Short mmCIF file of C-alpha atoms in Angstrom, two decimals:
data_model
loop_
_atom_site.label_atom_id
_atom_site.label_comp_id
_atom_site.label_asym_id
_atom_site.label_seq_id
_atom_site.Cartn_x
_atom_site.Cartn_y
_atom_site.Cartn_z
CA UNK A 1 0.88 -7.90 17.27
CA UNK A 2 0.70 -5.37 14.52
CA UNK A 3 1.13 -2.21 14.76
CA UNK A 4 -1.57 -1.07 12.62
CA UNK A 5 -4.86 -3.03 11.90
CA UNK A 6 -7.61 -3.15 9.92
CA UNK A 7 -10.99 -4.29 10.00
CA UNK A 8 -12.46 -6.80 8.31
CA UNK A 9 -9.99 -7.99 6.23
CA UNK A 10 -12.65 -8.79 3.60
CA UNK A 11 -15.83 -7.37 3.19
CA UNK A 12 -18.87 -8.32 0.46
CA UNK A 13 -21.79 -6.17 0.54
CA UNK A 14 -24.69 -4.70 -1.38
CA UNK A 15 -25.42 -1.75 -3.05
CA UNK A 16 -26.87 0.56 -0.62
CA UNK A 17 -25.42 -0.76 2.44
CA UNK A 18 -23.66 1.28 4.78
CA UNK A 19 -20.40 -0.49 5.62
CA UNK A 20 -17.49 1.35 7.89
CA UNK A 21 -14.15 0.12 7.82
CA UNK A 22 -11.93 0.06 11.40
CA UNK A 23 -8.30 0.95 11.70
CA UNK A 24 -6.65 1.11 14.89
CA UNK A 25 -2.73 1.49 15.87
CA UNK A 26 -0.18 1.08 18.72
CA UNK A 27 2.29 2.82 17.47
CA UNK A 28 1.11 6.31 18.85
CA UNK A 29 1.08 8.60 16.14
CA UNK A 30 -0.94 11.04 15.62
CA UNK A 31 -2.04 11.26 11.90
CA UNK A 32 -4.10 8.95 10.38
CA UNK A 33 -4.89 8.46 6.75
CA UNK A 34 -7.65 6.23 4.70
CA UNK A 35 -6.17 5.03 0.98
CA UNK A 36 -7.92 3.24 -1.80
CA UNK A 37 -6.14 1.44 -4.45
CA UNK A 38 -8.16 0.44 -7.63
CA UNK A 39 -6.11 -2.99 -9.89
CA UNK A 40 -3.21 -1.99 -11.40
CA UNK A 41 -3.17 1.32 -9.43
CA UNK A 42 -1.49 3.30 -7.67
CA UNK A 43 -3.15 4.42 -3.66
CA UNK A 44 -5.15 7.90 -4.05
CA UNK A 45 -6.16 9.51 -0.57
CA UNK A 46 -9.79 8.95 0.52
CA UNK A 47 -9.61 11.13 3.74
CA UNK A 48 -6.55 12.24 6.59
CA UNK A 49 -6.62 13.26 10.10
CA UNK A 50 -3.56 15.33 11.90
CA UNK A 51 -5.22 14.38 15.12
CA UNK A 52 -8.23 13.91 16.94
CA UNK A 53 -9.75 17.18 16.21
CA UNK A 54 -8.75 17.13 12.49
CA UNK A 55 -10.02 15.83 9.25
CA UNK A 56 -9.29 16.61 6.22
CA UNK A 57 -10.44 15.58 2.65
CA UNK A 58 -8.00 14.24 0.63
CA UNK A 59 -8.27 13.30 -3.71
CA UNK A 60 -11.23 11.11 -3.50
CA UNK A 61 -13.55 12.16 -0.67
CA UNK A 62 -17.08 12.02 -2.31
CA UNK A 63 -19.23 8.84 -1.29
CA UNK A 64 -17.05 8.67 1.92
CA UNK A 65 -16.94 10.20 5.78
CA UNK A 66 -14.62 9.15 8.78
CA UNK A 67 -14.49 9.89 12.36
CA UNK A 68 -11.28 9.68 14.61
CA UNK A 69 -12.52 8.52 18.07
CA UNK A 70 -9.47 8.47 19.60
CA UNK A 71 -5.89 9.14 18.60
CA UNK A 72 -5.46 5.30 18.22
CA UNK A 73 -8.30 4.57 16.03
CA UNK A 74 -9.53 6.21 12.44
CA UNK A 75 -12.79 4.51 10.76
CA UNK A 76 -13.79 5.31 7.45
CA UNK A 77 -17.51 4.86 5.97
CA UNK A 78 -19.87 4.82 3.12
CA UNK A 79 -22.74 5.75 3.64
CA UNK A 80 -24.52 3.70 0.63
CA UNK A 81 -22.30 1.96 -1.01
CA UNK A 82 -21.81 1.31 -4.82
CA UNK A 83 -20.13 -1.13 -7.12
CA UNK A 84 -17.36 1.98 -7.96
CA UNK A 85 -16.30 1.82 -4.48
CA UNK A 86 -15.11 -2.00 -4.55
CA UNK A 87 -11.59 -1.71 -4.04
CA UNK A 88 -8.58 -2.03 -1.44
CA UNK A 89 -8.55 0.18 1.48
CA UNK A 90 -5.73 1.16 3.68
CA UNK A 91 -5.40 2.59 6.49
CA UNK A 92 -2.18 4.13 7.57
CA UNK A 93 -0.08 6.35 10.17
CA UNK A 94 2.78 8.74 10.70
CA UNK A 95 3.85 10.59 13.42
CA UNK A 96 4.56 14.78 13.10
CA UNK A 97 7.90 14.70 12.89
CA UNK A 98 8.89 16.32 9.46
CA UNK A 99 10.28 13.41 7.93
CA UNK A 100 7.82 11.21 8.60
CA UNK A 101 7.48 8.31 6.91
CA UNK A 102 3.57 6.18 6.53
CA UNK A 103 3.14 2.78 8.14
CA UNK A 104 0.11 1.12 6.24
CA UNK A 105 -2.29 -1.58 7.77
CA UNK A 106 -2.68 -4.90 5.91
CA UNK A 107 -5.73 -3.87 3.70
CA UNK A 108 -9.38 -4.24 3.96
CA UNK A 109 -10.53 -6.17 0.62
CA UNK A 110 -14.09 -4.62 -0.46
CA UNK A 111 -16.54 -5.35 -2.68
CA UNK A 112 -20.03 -3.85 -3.51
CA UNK A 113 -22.60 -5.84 -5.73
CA UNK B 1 4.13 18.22 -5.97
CA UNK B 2 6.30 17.20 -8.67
CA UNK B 3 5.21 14.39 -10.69
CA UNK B 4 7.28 11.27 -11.41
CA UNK B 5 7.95 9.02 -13.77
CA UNK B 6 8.91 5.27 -13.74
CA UNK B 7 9.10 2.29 -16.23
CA UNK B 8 6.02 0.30 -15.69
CA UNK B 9 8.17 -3.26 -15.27
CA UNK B 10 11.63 -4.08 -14.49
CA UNK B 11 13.18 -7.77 -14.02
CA UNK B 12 16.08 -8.81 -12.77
CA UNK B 13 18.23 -12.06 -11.65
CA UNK B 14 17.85 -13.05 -7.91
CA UNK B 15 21.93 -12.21 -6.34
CA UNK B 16 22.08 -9.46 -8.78
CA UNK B 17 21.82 -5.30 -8.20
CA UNK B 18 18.16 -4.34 -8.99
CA UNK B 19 18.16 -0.59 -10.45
CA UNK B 20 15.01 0.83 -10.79
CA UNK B 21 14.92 4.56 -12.34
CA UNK B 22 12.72 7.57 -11.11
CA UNK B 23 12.46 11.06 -13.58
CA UNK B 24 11.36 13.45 -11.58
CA UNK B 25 12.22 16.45 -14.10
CA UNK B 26 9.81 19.26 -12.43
CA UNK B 27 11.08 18.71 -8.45
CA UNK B 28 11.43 22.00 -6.16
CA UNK B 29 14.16 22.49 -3.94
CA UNK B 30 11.97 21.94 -1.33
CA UNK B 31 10.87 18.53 -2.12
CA UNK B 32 12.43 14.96 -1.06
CA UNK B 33 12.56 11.88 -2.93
CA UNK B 34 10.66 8.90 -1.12
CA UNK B 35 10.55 4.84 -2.46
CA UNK B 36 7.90 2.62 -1.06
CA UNK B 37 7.45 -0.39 -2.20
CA UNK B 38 4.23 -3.09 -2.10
CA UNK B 39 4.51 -6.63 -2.21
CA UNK B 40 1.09 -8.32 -3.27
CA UNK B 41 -1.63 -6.35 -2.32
CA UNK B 42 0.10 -5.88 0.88
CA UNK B 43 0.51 -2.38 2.77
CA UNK B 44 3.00 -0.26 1.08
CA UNK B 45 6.56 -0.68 2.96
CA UNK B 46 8.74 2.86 3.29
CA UNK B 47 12.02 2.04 1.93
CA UNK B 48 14.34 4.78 1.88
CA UNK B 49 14.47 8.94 1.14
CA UNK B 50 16.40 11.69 0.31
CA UNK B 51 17.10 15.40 -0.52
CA UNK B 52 20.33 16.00 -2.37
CA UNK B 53 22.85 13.51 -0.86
CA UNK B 54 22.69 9.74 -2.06
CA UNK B 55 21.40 7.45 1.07
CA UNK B 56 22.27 4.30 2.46
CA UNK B 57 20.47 1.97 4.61
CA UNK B 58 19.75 -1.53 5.66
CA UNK B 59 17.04 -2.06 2.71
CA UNK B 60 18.18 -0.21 -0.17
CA UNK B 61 20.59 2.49 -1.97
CA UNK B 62 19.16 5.99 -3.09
CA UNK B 63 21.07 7.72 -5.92
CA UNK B 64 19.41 11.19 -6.56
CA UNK B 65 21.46 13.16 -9.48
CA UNK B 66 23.62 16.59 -9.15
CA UNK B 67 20.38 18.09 -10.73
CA UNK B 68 18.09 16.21 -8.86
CA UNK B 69 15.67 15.70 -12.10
CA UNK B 70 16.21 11.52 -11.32
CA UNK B 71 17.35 8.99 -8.99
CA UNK B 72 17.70 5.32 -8.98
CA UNK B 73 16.88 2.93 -6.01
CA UNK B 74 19.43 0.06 -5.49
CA UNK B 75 18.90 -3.10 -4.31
CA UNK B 76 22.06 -4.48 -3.74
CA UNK B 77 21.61 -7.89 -3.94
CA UNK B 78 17.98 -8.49 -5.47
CA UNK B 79 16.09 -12.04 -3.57
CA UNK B 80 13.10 -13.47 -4.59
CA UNK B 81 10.98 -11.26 -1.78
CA UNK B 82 12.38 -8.20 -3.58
CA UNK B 83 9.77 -9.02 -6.37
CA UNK B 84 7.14 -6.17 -5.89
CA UNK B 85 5.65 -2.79 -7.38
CA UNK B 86 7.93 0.05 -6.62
CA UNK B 87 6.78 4.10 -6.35
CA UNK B 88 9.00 6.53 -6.52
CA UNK B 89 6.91 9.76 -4.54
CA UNK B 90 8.07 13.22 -4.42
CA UNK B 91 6.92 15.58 -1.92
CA UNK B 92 7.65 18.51 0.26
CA UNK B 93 8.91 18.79 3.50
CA UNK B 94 6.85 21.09 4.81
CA UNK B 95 3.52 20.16 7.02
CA UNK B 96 2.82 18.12 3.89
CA UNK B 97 1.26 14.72 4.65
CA UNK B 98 0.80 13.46 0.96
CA UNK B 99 2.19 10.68 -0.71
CA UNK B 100 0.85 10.74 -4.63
CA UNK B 101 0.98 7.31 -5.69
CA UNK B 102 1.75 7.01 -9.13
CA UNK B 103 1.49 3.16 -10.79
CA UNK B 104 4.91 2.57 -10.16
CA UNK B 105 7.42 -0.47 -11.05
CA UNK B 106 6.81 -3.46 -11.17
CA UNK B 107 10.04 -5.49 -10.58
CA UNK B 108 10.07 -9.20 -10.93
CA UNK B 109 13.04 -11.28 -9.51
CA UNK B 110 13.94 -14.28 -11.49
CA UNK B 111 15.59 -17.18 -9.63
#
C-alpha cells in the first residue's frame, strides 16, 4: 500500500460547490503539507501543518481551509469553489528531523466549471 | 530563500550521463541544495541534497561548486524513466519546512 494517499484521484465539480480533498499517511510523520501545481508549473504551498495542533498558511492560502484530524490524516477544502482553483493538488509529508526530505501523494486531479 | 535558476529543457541519449545545471548565485551559508524530480504529473520524488560536499547515492550525483553559487545533478547512466521535470530547491536548514518550486527542467531521454 502507499504510503501516502489521496482522495479522489479526480474530481469535476461546479462553481460554488464545496469540495474537500483527503490525504492520509502510514508513514508516521508528523507534518503535513497541501500543494497545488497549475500546467507548466512549478508546486506553490496551499497550507502546512507541524502537527495536530498546527496550521499554518503557506503562498496561496485564500479560497482554501484544512483541518488535521489526526496526525495521519490532513484534508484540505474550498469552501466555494471557482474555475481558478482547477488544478493538481498534493498532499505530502515529512517527519521533524532537520533534514527532512517531502514524500508527496499521487495527486488529486481537480476541476471547477 | 535563495532563488534558483535552471534551463527550462535538457535532452539527452538513454546510457549516457544526464547533467542538469542549477545557479543558485544568492545562497546563504545556511541553506542546502535539494533536487526533486516529477515524472508525469506524478508526486514529486526527493532525489538527493547537499551543503558544501558533493553527494553520492543510489539515484543520482550532486556536484555543488567551491562557491556554492551552482551545482549540477548527475545521472550516471540516463534510462528512458529518467525522462521527467527536474527542480533544483534551495532552502535552509533551520525549522524551515518550504520547498519553493520553481518550473524546473525538463529532461527528455532519447532512446
Amino acid at each position: 500500500d502507499a504510503d501516502v494517499t489521496q482522495t479522489p484521484r479526480n474530481r469535476i465539480t461546479k462553481t460554488g460547490k464545496r469540495i474537500m480533498l483527503e490525504c492520509s499517511q502510514t508513514k508516521g510523520h508528523d507534518r503535513m503539507y497541501w500543494y497545488r501545481q497549475d500546467p507548466g508549473l512549478g508546486l506553490r504551498l496551499i497550507y502546512y501543518s507541524f502537527d495536530v495542533k498546527d496550521i499554518n498558511k503557506g503562498e496561496i492560502s485564500d479560497g482554501y481551509s484544512v483541518s488535521r484530524q489526526a496526525q495521519a490524516k490532513f484534508s484540505l477544502s474550498l469552501e466555494s469553489a471557482i474555475p481558478n482553483q482547477t488544478a493538481l493538488y498534493f498532499c505530502a509529508t515529512s517527519d521533524s528531523a532537520q533534514y527532512n526530505e517531502q514524500f508527496f501523494g499521487p495527486g488529486t486531479r481537480l476541476t471547477v466549471l | 530563500d535563495a532563488k534558483t535558476t535552471q534551463p527550462p529543457s535538457m535532452d539527452c541519449a538513454e546510457g549516457r550521463a544526464a547533467n542538469l545545471p542549477c545557479n543558485h548565485s544568492t545562497i546563504s551559508g545556511n541553506e542546502y541544495v535539494y533536487w526533486y524530480r516529477q515524472i508525469h504529473s506524478q508526486g514529486p520524488q526527493y532525489i538527493i541534497h547537499g551543503l558544501k560536499n558533493n553527494e553520492t547515492n543510489e539515484m543520482a550525483s550532486l556536484i555543488i561548486t567551491e562557491d556554492r553559487k551552482s551545482s549540477t545533478l548527475i545521472l550516471p547512466h540516463a534510462t528512458l524513466r529518467d525522462t521527467a521535470v527536474y527542480y533544483c530547491i534551495v532552502r535552509r536548514m533551520d525549522s524551515s519546512y518550504k520547498l519553493i518550486f520553481g518550473s524546473g527542467t525538463r529532461l527528455l531521454v532519447r532512446p
